[in-house]
PDB file of C-alpha atoms in Angstrom:
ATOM      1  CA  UNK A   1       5.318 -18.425  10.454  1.00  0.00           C
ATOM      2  CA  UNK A   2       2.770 -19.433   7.617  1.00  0.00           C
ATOM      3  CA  UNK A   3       0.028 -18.144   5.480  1.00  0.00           C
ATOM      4  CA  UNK A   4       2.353 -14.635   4.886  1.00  0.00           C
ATOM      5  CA  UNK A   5       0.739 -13.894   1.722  1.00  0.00           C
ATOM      6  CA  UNK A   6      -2.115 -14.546  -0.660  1.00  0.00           C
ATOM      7  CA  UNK A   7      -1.655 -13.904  -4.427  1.00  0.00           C
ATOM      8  CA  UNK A   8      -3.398 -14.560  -7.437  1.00  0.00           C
ATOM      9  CA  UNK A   9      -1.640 -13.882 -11.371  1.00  0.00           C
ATOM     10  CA  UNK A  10      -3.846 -12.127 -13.433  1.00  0.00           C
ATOM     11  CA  UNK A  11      -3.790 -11.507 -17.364  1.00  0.00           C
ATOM     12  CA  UNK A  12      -2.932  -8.234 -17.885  1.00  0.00           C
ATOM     13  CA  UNK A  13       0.505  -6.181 -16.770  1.00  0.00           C
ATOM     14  CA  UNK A  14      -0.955  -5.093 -14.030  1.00  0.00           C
ATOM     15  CA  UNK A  15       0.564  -6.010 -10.209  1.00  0.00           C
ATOM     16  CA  UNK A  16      -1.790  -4.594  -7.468  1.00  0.00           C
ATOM     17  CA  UNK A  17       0.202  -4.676  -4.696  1.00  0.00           C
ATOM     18  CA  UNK A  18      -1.702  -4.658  -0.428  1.00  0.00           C
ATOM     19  CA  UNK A  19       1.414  -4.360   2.243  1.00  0.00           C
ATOM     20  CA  UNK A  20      -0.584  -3.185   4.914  1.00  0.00           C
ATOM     21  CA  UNK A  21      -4.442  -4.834   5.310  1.00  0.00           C
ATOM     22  CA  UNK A  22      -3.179  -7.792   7.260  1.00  0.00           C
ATOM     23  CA  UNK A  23      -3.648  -8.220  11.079  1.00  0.00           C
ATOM     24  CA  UNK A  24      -2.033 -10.997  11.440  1.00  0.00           C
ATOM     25  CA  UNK A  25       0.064 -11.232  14.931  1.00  0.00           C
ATOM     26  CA  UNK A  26       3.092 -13.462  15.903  1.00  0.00           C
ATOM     27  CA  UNK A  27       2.330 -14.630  19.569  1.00  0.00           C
ATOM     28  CA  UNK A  28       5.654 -12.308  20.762  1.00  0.00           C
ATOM     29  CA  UNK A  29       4.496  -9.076  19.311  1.00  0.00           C
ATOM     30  CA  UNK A  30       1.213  -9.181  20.587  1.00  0.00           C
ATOM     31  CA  UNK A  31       2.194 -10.128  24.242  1.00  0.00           C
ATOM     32  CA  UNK A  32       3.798  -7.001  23.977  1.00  0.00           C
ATOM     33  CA  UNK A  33       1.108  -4.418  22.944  1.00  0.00           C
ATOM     34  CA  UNK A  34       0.051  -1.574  25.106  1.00  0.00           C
ATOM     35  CA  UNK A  35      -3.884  -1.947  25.237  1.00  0.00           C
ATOM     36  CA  UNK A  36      -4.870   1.033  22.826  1.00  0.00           C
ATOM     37  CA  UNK A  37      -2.173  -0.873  20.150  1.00  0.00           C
ATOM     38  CA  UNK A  38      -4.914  -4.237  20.165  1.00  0.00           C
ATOM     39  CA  UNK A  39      -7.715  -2.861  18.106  1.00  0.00           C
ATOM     40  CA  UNK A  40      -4.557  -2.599  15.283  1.00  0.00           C
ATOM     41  CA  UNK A  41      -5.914   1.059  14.489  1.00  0.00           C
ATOM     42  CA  UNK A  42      -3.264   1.700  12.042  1.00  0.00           C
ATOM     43  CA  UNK A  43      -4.443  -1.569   9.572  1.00  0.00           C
ATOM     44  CA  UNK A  44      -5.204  -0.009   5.533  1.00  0.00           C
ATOM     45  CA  UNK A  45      -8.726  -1.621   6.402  1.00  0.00           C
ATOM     46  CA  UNK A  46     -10.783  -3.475   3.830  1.00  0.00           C
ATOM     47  CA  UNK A  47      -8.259  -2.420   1.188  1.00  0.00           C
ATOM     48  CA  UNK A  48      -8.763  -6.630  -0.494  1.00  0.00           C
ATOM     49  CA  UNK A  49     -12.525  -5.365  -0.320  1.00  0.00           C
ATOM     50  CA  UNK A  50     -12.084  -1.905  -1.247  1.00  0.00           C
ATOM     51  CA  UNK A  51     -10.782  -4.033  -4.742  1.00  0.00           C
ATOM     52  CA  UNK A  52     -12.446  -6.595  -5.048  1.00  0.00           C
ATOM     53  CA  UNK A  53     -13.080  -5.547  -8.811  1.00  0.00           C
ATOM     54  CA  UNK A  54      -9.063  -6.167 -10.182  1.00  0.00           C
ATOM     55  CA  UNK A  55      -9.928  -9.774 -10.959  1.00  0.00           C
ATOM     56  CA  UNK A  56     -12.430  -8.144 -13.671  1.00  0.00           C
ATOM     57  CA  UNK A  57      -9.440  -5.907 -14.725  1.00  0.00           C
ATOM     58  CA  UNK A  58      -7.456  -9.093 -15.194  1.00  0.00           C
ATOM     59  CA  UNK A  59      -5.012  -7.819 -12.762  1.00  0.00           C
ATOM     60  CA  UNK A  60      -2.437  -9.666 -10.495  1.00  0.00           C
ATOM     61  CA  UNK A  61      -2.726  -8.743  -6.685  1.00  0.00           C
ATOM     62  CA  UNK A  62      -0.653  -9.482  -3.730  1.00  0.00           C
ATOM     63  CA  UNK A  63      -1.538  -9.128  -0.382  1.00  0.00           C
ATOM     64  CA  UNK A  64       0.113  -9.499   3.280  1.00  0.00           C
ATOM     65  CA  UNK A  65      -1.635 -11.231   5.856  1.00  0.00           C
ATOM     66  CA  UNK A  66       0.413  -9.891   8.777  1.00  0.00           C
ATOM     67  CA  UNK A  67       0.211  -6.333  10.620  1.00  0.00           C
ATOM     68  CA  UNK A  68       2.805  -3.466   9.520  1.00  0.00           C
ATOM     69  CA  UNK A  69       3.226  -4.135  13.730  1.00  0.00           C
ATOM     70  CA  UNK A  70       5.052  -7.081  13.366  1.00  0.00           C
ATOM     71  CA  UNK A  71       7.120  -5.559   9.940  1.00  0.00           C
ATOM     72  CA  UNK A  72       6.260  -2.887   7.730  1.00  0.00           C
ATOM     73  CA  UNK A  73       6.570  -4.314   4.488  1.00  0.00           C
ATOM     74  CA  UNK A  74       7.090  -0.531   2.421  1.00  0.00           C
ATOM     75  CA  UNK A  75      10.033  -0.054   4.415  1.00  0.00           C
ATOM     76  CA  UNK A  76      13.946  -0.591   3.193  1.00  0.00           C
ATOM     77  CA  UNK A  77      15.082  -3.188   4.716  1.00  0.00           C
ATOM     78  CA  UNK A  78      17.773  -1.400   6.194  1.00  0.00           C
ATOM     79  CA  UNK A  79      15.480   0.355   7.765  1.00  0.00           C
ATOM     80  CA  UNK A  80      16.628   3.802   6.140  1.00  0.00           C
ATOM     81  CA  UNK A  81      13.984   6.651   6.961  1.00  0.00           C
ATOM     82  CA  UNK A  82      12.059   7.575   3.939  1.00  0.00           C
ATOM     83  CA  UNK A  83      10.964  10.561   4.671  1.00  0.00           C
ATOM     84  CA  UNK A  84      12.223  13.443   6.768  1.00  0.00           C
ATOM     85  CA  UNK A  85       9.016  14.246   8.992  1.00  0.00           C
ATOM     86  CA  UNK A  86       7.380  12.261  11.433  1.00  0.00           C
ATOM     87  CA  UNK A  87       7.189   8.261  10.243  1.00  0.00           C
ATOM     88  CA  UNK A  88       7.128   4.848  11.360  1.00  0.00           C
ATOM     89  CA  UNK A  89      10.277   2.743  10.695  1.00  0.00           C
ATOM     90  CA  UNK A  90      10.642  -1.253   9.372  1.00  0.00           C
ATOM     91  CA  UNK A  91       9.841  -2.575  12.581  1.00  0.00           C
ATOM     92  CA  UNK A  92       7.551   0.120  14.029  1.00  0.00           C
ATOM     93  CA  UNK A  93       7.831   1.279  17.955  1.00  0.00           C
ATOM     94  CA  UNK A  94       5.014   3.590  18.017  1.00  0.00           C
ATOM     95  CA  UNK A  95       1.535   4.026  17.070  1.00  0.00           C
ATOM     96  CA  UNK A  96       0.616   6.588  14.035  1.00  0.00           C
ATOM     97  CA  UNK A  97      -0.521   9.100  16.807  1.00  0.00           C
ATOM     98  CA  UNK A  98       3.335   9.226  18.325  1.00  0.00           C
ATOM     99  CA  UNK A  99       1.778   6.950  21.421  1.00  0.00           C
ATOM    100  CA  UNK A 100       4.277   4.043  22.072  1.00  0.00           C
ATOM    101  CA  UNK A 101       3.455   0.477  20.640  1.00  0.00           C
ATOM    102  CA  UNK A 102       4.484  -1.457  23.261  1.00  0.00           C
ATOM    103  CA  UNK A 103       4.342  -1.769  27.072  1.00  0.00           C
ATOM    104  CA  UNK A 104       8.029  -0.873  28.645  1.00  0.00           C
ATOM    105  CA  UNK A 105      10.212  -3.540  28.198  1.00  0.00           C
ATOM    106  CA  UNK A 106       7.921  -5.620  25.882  1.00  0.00           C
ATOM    107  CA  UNK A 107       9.538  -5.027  22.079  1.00  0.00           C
ATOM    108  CA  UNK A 108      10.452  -7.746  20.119  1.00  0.00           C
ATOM    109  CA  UNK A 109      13.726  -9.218  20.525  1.00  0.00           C
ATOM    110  CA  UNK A 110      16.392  -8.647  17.706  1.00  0.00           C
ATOM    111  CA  UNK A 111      16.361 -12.249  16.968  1.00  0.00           C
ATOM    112  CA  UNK A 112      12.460 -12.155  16.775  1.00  0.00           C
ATOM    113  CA  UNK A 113      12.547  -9.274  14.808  1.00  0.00           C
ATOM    114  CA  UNK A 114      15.003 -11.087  12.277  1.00  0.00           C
ATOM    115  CA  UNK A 115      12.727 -14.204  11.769  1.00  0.00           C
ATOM    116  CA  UNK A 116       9.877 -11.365  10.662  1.00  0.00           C
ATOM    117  CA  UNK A 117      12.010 -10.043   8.026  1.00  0.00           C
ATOM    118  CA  UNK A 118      12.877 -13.236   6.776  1.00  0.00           C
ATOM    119  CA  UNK A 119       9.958 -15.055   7.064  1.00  0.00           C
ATOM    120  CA  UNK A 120       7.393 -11.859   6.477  1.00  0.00           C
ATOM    121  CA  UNK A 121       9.528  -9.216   4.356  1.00  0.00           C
ATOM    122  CA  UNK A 122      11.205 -11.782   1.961  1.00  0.00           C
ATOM    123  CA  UNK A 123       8.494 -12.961   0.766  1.00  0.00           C
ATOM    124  CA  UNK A 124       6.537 -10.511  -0.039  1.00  0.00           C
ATOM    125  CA  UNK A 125       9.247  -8.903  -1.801  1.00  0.00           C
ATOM    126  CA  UNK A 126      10.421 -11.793  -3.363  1.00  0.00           C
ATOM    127  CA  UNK A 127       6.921 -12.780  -4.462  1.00  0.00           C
ATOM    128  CA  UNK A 128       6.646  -9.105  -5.839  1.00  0.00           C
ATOM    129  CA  UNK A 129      10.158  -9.088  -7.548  1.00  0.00           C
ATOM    130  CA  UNK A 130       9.187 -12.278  -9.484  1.00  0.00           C
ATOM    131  CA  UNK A 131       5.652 -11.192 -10.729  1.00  0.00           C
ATOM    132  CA  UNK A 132       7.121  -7.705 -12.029  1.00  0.00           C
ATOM    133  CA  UNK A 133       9.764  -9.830 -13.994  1.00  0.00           C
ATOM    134  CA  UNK A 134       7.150 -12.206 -15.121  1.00  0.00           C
ATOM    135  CA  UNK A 135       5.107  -9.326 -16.507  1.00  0.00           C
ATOM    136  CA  UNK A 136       8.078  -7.448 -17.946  1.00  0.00           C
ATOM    137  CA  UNK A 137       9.219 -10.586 -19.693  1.00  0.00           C
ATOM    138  CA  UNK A 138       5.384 -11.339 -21.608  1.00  0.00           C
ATOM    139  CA  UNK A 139       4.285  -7.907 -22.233  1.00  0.00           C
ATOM    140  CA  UNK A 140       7.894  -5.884 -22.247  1.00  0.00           C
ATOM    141  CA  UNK A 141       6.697  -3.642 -19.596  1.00  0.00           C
ATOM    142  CA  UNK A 142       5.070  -3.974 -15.846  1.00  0.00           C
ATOM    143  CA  UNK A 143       2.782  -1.407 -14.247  1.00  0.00           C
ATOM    144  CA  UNK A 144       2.564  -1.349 -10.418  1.00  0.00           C
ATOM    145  CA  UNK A 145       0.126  -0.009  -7.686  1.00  0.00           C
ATOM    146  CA  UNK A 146       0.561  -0.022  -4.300  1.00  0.00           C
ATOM    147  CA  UNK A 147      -2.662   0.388  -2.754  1.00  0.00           C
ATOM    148  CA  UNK A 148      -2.814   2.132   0.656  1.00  0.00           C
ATOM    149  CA  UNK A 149      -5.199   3.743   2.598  1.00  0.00           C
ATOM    150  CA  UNK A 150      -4.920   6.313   6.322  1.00  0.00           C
ATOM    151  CA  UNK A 151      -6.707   7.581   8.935  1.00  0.00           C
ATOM    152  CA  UNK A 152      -7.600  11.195   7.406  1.00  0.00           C
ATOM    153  CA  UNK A 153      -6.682  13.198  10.150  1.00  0.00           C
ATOM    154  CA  UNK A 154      -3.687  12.078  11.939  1.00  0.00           C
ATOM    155  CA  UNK A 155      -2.118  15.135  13.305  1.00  0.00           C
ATOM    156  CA  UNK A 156       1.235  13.790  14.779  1.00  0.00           C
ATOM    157  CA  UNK A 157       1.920  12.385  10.731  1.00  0.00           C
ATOM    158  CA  UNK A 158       0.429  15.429   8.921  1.00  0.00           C
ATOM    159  CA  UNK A 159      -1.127  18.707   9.397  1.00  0.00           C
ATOM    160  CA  UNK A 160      -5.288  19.231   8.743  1.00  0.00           C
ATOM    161  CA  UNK A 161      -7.293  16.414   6.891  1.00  0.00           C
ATOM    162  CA  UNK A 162      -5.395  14.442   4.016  1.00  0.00           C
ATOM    163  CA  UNK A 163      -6.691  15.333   0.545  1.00  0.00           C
ATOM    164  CA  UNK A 164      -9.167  11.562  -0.260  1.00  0.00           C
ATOM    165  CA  UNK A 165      -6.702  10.707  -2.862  1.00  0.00           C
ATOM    166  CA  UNK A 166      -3.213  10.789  -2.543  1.00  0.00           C
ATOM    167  CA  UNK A 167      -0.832   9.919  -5.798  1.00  0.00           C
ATOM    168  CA  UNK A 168       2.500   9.485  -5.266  1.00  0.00           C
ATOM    169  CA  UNK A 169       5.540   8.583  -7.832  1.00  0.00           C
ATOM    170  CA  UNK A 170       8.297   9.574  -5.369  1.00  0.00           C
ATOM    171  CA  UNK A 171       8.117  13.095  -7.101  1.00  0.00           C
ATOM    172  CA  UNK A 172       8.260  11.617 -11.118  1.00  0.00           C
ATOM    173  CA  UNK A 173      10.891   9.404 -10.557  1.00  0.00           C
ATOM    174  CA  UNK A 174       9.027   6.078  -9.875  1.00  0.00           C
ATOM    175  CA  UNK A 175       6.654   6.350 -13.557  1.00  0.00           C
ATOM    176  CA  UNK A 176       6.607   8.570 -16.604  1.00  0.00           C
ATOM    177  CA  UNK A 177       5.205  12.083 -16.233  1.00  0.00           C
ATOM    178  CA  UNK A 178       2.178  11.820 -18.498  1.00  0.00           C
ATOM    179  CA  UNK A 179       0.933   8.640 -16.724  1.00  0.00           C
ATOM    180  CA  UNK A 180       1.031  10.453 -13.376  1.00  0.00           C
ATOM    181  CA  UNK A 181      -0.628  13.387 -14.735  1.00  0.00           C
ATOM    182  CA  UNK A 182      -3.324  11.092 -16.491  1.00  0.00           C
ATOM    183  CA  UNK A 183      -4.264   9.758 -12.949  1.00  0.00           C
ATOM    184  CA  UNK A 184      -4.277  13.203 -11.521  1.00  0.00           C
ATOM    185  CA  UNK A 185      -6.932  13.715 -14.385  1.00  0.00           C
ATOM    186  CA  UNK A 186      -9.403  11.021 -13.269  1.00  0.00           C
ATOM    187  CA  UNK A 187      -9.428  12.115  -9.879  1.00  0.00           C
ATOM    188  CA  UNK A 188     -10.143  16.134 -10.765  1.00  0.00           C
ATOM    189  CA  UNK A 189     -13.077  14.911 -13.060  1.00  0.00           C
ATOM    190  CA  UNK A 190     -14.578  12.784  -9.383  1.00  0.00           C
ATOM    191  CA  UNK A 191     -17.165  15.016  -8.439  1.00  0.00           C
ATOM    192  CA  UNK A 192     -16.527  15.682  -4.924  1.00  0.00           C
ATOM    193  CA  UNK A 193     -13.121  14.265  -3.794  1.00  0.00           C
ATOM    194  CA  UNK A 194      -9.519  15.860  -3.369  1.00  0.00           C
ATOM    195  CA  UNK A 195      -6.667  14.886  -4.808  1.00  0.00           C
ATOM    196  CA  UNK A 196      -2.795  15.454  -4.404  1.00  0.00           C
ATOM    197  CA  UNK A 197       0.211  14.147  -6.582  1.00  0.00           C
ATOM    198  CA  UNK A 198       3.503  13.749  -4.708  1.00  0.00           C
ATOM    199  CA  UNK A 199       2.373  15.943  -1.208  1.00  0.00           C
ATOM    200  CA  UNK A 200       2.918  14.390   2.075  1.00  0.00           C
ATOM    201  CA  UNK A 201       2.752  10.687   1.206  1.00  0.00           C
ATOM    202  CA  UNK A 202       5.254  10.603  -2.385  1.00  0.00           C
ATOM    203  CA  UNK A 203       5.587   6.598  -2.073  1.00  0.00           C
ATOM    204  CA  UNK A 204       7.535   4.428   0.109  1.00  0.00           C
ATOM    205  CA  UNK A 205       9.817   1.860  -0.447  1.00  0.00           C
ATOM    206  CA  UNK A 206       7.896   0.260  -2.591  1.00  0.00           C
ATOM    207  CA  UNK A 207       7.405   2.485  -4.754  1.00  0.00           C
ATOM    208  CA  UNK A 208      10.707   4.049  -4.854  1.00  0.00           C
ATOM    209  CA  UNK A 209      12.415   0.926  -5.425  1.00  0.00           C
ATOM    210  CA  UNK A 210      10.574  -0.882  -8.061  1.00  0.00           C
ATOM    211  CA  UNK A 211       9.351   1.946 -10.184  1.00  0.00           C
ATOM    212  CA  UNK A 212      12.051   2.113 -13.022  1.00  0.00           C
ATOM    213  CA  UNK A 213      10.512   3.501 -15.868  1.00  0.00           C
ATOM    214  CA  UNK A 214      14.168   3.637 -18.081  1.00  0.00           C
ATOM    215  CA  UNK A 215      13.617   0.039 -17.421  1.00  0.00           C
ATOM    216  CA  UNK A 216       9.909   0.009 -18.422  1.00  0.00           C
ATOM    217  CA  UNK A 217       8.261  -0.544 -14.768  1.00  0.00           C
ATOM    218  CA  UNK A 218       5.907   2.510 -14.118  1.00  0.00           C
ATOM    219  CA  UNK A 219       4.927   1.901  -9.937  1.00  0.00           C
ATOM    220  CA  UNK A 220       2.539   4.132  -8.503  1.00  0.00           C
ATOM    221  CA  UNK A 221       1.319   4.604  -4.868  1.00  0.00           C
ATOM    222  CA  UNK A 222      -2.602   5.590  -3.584  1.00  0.00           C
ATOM    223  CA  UNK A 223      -2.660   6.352   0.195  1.00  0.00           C
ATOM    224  CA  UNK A 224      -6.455   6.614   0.400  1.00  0.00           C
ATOM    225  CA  UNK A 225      -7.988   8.632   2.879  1.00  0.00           C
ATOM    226  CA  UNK A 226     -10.102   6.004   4.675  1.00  0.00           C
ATOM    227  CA  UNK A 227     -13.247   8.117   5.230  1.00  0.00           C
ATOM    228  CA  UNK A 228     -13.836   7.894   1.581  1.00  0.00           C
ATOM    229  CA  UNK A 229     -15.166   4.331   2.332  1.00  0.00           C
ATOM    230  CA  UNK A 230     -15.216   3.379   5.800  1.00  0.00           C
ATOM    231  CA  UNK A 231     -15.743   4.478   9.485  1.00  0.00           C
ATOM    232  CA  UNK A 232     -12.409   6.057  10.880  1.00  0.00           C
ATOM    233  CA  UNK A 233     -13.250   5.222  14.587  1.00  0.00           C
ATOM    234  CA  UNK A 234     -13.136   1.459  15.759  1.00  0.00           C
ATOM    235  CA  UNK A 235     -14.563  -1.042  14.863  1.00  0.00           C
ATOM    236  CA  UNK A 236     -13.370   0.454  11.565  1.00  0.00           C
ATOM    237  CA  UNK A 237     -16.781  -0.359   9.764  1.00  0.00           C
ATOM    238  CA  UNK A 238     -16.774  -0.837   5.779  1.00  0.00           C
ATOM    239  CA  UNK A 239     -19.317   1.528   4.657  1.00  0.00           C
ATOM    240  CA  UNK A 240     -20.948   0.064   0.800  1.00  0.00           C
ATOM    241  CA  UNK A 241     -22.554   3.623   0.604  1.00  0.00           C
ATOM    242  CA  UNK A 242     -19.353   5.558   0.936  1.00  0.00           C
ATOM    243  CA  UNK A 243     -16.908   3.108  -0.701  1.00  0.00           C
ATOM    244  CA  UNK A 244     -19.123   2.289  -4.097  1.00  0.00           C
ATOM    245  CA  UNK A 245     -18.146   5.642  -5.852  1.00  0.00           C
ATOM    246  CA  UNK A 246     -14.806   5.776  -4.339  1.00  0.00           C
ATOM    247  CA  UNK A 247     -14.325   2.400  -5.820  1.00  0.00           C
ATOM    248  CA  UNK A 248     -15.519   3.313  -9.338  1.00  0.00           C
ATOM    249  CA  UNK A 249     -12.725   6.350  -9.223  1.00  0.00           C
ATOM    250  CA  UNK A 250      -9.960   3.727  -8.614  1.00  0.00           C
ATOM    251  CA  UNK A 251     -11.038   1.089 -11.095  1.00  0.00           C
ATOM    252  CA  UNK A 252     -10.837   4.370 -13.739  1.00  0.00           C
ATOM    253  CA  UNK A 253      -7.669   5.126 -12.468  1.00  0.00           C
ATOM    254  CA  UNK A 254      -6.456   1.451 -13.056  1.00  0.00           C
ATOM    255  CA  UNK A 255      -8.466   0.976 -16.415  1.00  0.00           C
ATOM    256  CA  UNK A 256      -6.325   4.491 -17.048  1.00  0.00           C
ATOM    257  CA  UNK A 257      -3.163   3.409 -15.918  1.00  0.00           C
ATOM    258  CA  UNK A 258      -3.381   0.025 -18.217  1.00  0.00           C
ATOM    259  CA  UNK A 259      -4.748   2.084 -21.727  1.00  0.00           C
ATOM    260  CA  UNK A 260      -2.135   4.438 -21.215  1.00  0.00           C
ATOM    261  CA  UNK A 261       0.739   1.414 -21.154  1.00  0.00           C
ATOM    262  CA  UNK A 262      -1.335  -0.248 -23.994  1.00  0.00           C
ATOM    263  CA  UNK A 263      -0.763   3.256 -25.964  1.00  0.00           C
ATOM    264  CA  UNK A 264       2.529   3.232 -24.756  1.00  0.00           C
ATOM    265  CA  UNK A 265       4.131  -0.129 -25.650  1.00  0.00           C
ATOM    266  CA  UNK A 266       1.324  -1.272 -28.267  1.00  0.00           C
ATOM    267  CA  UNK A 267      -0.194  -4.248 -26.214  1.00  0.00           C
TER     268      UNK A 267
END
């Protein structure tokens, strides 16, 4: 398996991080998919797009080119359920809607499943470990988003429509308090939008397990509601009239997020 990843360093302490935007499938896995699974509903679509402003920030951004079907890269991986509703697991068996992923008798083998965490999983998080330390290590401390976007209504995950902005700092532990409340303060000034901090989507692994803000890395997750910039039915359509002032909220909540660790740690 090549081309897992694409990553550029950026200037400032900043690591944007995309698990989910690739669709990318290994020749096994897609053999496998039941025909409503093809059109790969459950991609965070256009997210690179949707950000296409970080290299302006100066920030660092790393991005997966294969689906979260063949490995969901903000899962443990032990596999260890991160939440205690309805959820898809590291190497996911069934759609978002609860439908099943694959035709009977069609998952990936367990060895095929273990070449996707090595060759899929470990680098992403190894590529992510290293740029965190890297940032620690020049500035003394590393801020980290995880950028994700959803299908707004999805009842079998959640019930009624998902608030357009979704914060979550696995309730306060994953980045100090006033940072997460400082982000909750861009999106109540967005004329026009919902917001949430830590409701149904908190953070996943990712989040959980690199936000250490004793150790000076603040990690933050968005799960954007994708009708705040796109067409929810297939073919999943970027919409420029729709995703323009969504996009100007999240570059204030980054340009927010990196003054407050400038205040913070004095560079």
């Amino acid at each position: 398996m090549d081309n897992v990843l694409s990553f550029s360093r950026g200037r400032v302490p900043l690591l944007i991080s995309m698990p989910h935007p690739g669709t990318r499938l290994t020749p096994a896995l897609e053999a496998g998919l039941v025909d409503e699974a093809k059109g790969l509903a459950d991609t965070d679509w256009h997210i690179p797009r949707l950000y296409d402003f970080a290299s302006e920030l100066g920030a660092s951004v790393l991005a997966a080119h294969y689906s979260r079907y063949v490995i969901d890269l903000n899962r443990p991986a032990d596999d260890q359920p991160l939440y205690a509703t309805a959820t898809t697991g590291l190497y996911p068996d069934t759609l978002f809607d609860g439908r099943p992923l694959f035709r009977a008798g069609q998952t990936p083998s367990a060895e095929e499943r273990a070449r996707y965490l090595a060759e899929v999983w470990t680098p992403y998080h190894r590529s992510l470990a290293e740029e965190l330390a890297r940032l620690r290590a020049e500035f003394g401390y590393a801020l980290l988003w995880d950028a994700h976007s959803i299908r707004s209504n999805i009842p079998h995950l959640f019930d009624g429509r998902l608030p357009d902005f979704n914060i979550g700092t696995f309730a306060g532990a994953s980045c100090a308090p006033e940072l997460a409340e400082r982000l909750a303060g861009v999106c109540a000034d967005a004329v026009g939008y919902s917001h949430v901090l830590n409701g149904r989507f908190k953070g996943g692994f990712i989040t959980r397990h690199y936000g250490r803000p004793q150790q000076d890395v603040h990690a933050v997750q968005l799960e954007l509601a994708q009708c705040t910039y796109m067409n929810e039915a297939a073919p999943f359509a970027y919409r420029e009239d729709l995703a323009g002032p969504t996009r100007a909220v999240i570059r204030r909540m980054l340009e927010t997020f990196l003054e407050w660790g400038r205040q913070r740690y004095g560079r």
